[in-house]
Coordinates of C-alpha atoms in Angstrom, one line a residue:
V607 CA -5.0 16.6 27.1
S608 CA -3.9 16.8 30.5
T609 CA -2.5 14.8 33.6
Q610 CA -1.6 14.6 36.6
S611 CA 1.9 13.6 38.2
T612 CA 3.7 10.6 37.0
W613 CA 6.6 10.7 38.3
D614 CA 7.0 7.0 40.0
C615 CA 5.4 4.8 37.5
V616 CA 7.1 2.6 34.3
M617 CA 4.1 2.8 32.0
A618 CA 2.9 5.4 29.9
T619 CA -0.7 5.8 28.9
A620 CA -1.2 7.0 25.5
L621 CA -4.0 7.7 22.8
V622 CA -2.5 5.4 19.4
Y623 CA -3.4 6.1 16.2
R624 CA -3.6 3.4 14.0
G625 CA -5.1 4.7 10.8
S626 CA -8.7 4.9 11.8
G627 CA -9.1 6.7 15.2
V628 CA -7.4 6.2 18.3
A629 CA -7.4 3.8 20.6
I630 CA -6.1 3.7 24.2
E631 CA -2.5 1.8 24.8
T632 CA 0.0 1.3 27.6
L633 CA 3.7 1.9 26.7
A634 CA 6.8 1.1 29.1
L635 CA 9.0 4.2 29.7
P636 CA 12.4 3.8 28.8
G637 CA 14.2 2.3 31.3
A638 CA 17.5 4.5 30.5
L639 CA 18.6 7.6 29.0
A640 CA 21.4 8.2 26.2
D641 CA 23.0 11.6 26.6
G642 CA 21.2 14.8 26.1
E643 CA 17.8 13.2 25.8
L644 CA 15.2 14.1 28.6
L645 CA 11.5 11.9 29.5
C646 CA 9.0 14.6 30.4
E647 CA 5.5 14.0 31.7
I648 CA 3.0 15.6 29.3
L649 CA 0.6 18.6 31.8
L650 CA -1.6 19.8 28.8
A651 CA -1.6 19.1 25.2
T652 CA -3.4 21.0 22.7
V653 CA -4.2 19.4 18.7
C654 CA -3.2 21.1 16.2
G655 CA -5.5 21.7 12.7
S656 CA -2.6 19.1 11.1
D657 CA -3.5 15.8 13.8
L658 CA -7.6 16.6 13.0
H659 CA -6.5 16.7 8.8
T660 CA -4.7 13.0 10.0
L661 CA -7.9 12.0 11.6
Q662 CA -10.3 12.9 9.0
G663 CA -8.3 11.5 6.2
R664 CA -7.0 14.7 4.9
R665 CA -3.5 13.9 5.1
A666 CA -1.3 10.7 5.5
E667 CA 0.5 9.5 8.8
P668 CA 2.7 6.9 9.4
H669 CA 0.5 4.1 12.0
P670 CA 0.6 2.9 14.5
S671 CA 1.8 6.3 16.2
I672 CA 1.2 8.9 19.1
L673 CA -0.2 12.5 17.1
G674 CA 0.3 15.6 19.1
H675 CA 3.3 18.2 18.9
E676 CA 1.6 21.0 20.8
A677 CA 3.0 20.3 24.6
V678 CA 3.8 22.1 27.8
A679 CA 5.7 19.1 30.0
R680 CA 7.6 18.3 33.0
V681 CA 11.0 17.1 33.0
I682 CA 11.2 13.7 35.2
R683 CA 14.3 12.3 33.9
S684 CA 16.7 13.8 32.3
A685 CA 20.4 13.6 30.7
R686 CA 21.4 16.8 29.5
A687 CA 23.0 19.2 31.0
G688 CA 21.2 22.7 32.1
V689 CA 18.0 21.1 32.4
A690 CA 17.4 20.2 36.0
V691 CA 14.3 17.5 37.1
G692 CA 10.9 19.4 37.6
T693 CA 11.7 21.6 35.0
R694 CA 8.6 23.0 33.3
I695 CA 9.0 22.6 29.7
T696 CA 7.8 23.3 26.0
F697 CA 10.2 22.3 23.0
H698 CA 10.6 22.2 18.8
I699 CA 8.3 20.2 17.3
V700 CA 10.9 18.7 15.3
D701 CA 15.0 16.7 16.6
S702 CA 17.4 17.8 14.1
C703 CA 21.0 17.0 14.1
K704 CA 22.6 20.4 14.1
E705 CA 25.0 19.8 12.2
C706 CA 23.8 19.1 8.4
T707 CA 23.8 21.8 5.5
Y708 CA 20.1 23.0 6.4
C709 CA 21.0 22.9 10.6
T710 CA 24.1 24.9 10.5
H711 CA 22.3 27.8 7.5
G712 CA 18.9 28.3 10.4
L713 CA 16.6 25.3 8.6
P714 CA 16.5 22.9 11.1
Q715 CA 12.8 21.9 10.6
K716 CA 14.7 20.5 7.2
C717 CA 17.3 18.7 8.9
L718 CA 18.8 16.1 6.6
S719 CA 17.8 13.1 9.4
L720 CA 15.0 14.7 10.6
F721 CA 12.9 13.6 13.4
K722 CA 9.3 15.1 14.0
Y723 CA 7.2 14.1 17.3
G724 CA 3.5 13.5 16.8
H725 CA 4.6 12.3 13.2
A726 CA 6.6 9.3 13.6
L727 CA 6.0 5.4 14.1
L728 CA 5.7 3.7 17.9
S729 CA 8.4 1.2 16.4
S730 CA 11.0 4.3 16.5
G731 CA 13.0 4.9 19.6
S732 CA 11.1 4.0 23.0
G733 CA 7.8 5.0 20.8
L734 CA 7.1 7.9 23.2
N735 CA 7.1 10.0 20.1
G736 CA 4.1 12.2 20.3
C737 CA 2.0 14.8 22.9
C738 CA -1.6 12.7 23.2
A739 CA 0.0 10.6 26.0
S740 CA 0.9 11.0 29.5
H741 CA 4.5 11.1 28.6
I742 CA 6.9 11.9 26.0
H743 CA 10.9 11.1 25.3
L744 CA 12.7 13.8 24.0
R745 CA 16.1 13.7 21.9
R746 CA 19.4 15.3 22.4
G747 CA 18.7 17.4 19.2
T748 CA 15.4 18.6 20.7
H749 CA 15.6 22.3 21.7
V750 CA 13.8 23.3 25.1
V751 CA 12.6 26.6 26.6
A752 CA 12.0 26.0 30.5
L753 CA 8.3 27.9 30.7
P754 CA 8.2 31.2 33.4
D755 CA 5.5 30.6 36.3
H756 CA 3.2 33.3 35.3
V757 CA 2.6 31.7 31.7
P758 CA -0.6 29.1 31.9
D759 CA 0.1 25.9 29.9
A760 CA -2.8 26.6 28.0
V761 CA -0.9 29.4 26.6
A762 CA 2.2 28.0 26.2
A763 CA 0.9 25.1 24.5
P764 CA 0.7 25.9 20.6
A765 CA 3.6 28.0 21.1
N766 CA 5.9 26.0 18.9
C767 CA 3.4 25.0 16.6
A768 CA 0.2 27.5 15.7
L769 CA 2.6 30.6 17.4
A770 CA 5.5 29.6 15.8
T771 CA 4.0 29.4 12.2
M772 CA 2.4 33.2 12.3
V773 CA 5.8 34.2 14.2
C774 CA 7.1 33.2 11.2
A775 CA 4.6 34.3 8.3
T776 CA 4.9 38.2 10.1
D777 CA 8.3 37.8 10.6
S778 CA 9.6 38.4 6.1
V779 CA 7.5 41.5 7.1
A780 CA 8.7 43.0 9.8
H781 CA 12.3 42.4 8.1
L782 CA 10.7 44.7 4.9
G783 CA 12.2 47.6 6.5
T784 CA 10.1 50.5 5.0
F785 CA 6.9 48.2 4.0
P786 CA 3.6 50.1 4.1
R787 CA 2.1 49.0 7.2
R788 CA -1.7 50.6 6.4
R789 CA -3.9 47.6 5.9
A790 CA -3.7 43.7 6.5
L791 CA -6.0 40.8 6.0
V792 CA -5.8 37.7 7.8
H793 CA -8.7 34.6 6.0
G794 CA -8.7 32.5 8.8
A795 CA -10.1 33.0 12.7
G796 CA -8.7 29.7 14.1
L797 CA -5.8 29.7 16.4
L798 CA -3.4 30.8 13.4
G799 CA -5.9 33.5 12.5
L800 CA -5.8 34.8 15.6
F801 CA -2.1 34.8 16.4
G802 CA -1.8 36.3 12.9
C803 CA -4.2 39.0 14.0
A804 CA -2.1 39.7 17.2
L805 CA 1.5 39.9 16.1
L806 CA 0.8 42.5 13.1
H807 CA -1.1 44.3 15.5
E808 CA 1.7 44.9 17.2
L809 CA 4.0 45.4 14.0
G810 CA 2.4 48.4 14.1
F811 CA -0.5 47.6 11.6
A812 CA -3.6 50.6 11.0
E813 CA -6.0 48.1 10.0
V814 CA -6.0 44.0 10.6
Y815 CA -9.1 42.8 9.1
C816 CA -9.7 39.1 9.8
A817 CA -12.5 36.9 7.7
D818 CA -13.9 33.8 8.8
P819 CA -17.1 32.1 7.6
I820 CA -18.0 31.1 11.4
E821 CA -19.4 33.8 13.3
A822 CA -18.7 32.5 16.4
R823 CA -14.7 32.8 15.4
L824 CA -15.1 36.3 14.5
A825 CA -16.7 36.8 17.6
I826 CA -13.4 37.1 19.4
V827 CA -11.1 38.5 16.6
S828 CA -10.9 41.8 18.1
Q829 CA -10.0 40.5 21.5
F830 CA -6.4 39.8 19.5
G831 CA -6.1 43.3 17.6
G832 CA -8.5 41.9 14.1
I833 CA -11.2 43.7 12.6
P834 CA -13.9 41.5 11.8
L835 CA -14.7 41.3 8.1
E836 CA -18.3 42.1 7.6
N837 CA -20.0 41.1 4.3
G838 CA -20.1 43.6 1.9
T839 CA -16.5 45.4 2.8
D840 CA -14.7 45.7 -0.1
L841 CA -11.2 45.6 0.1
T842 CA -10.5 45.8 -3.5
G843 CA -6.4 47.2 -4.3
T844 CA -5.9 48.4 -1.2
V845 CA -4.4 45.7 0.9
D846 CA -0.3 45.6 2.2
L847 CA -0.4 42.2 3.7
V848 CA -2.8 39.2 3.3
I849 CA -1.8 36.3 5.1
E850 CA -3.9 33.0 4.3
A851 CA -4.6 30.9 7.3
C852 CA -7.6 28.7 6.7
G853 CA -6.3 26.3 3.8
S854 CA -8.8 27.2 1.6
P855 CA -7.6 27.6 -2.0
D856 CA -11.0 29.8 -2.5
I857 CA -9.5 32.8 -0.6
V858 CA -6.9 32.6 -3.0
P859 CA -7.8 35.0 -6.3
M860 CA -9.6 37.6 -3.9
S861 CA -6.5 37.3 -2.4
F862 CA -4.6 38.7 -5.2
A863 CA -7.5 41.3 -5.6
A864 CA -7.9 43.1 -2.3
L865 CA -3.7 43.3 -2.9
R866 CA -2.5 46.4 -4.1
V867 CA 0.6 47.1 -6.1
G868 CA 3.6 45.8 -4.6
G869 CA 1.6 43.7 -1.8
V870 CA 2.5 40.8 -0.2
F871 CA 0.8 37.5 0.1
V872 CA 1.5 34.8 2.5
T873 CA 0.2 31.0 2.8
V874 CA 0.5 29.1 5.4
G875 CA -2.6 26.7 6.0
L876 CA -2.7 25.2 2.7
V877 CA -0.5 22.1 3.2
H878 CA -3.0 19.3 2.9
K879 CA -3.5 17.1 -0.5
D880 CA -6.4 19.5 -1.7
S881 CA -3.9 22.7 -1.4
A882 CA -4.1 23.1 -5.5
M883 CA -3.9 27.2 -5.8
I884 CA -4.3 27.3 -9.6

């Protein structure tokens, strides 16, 4: 989803999810901003796997709502010190209070008053709560990042979700110090898996295998530092780290079989209602 500049308009256009598909609708832009808030025009939004799960009926979401939480936006109104109109940004996918027990212990994504972009009803605030729209209304507790000119919109848009997810998944290994980095296996060559391959390569893993049943996906794995796992390749008991990034519980038994003694298994894709692993 991309839009042209709409700095002087008073209405926003959005794809509104109403429980079965989406419809193009218009919403009024907020007339005034509270302290710390930002009104932004969406320059480009990407579609997360969770959005697809919602549209496929695999994930329950409140509706009516505007889906989408991965985007690059430009600030068109600002009530936040240090964030100027015209700044190109991306932003945290949640708004948090910065004061509760979870926020003060480094877990703002579990804030007691958590608000999630792309997962909120139209009746919440201005209604401009998702990225599948021409504009988004960012709340005062939402962390934003100004983007340098050399980073394209299409690269930056998924950084706040897909890339951030895999940074967290690999960060646990990065802090293990002397943990062996000989061989890793990533299940899934979607965006999560590709980011995982690149990050593990950067962490110094000698071999980063990637498995996926779709050949077209495997064809680009090597561009991200991965090795496409070919049929018949036996990794039994030889893998230091396995990351599940495909959303299929079927890979769990083979993942544990691949791990060496003392190896680590990380799951990031099993977040839907059919995610039971045992």
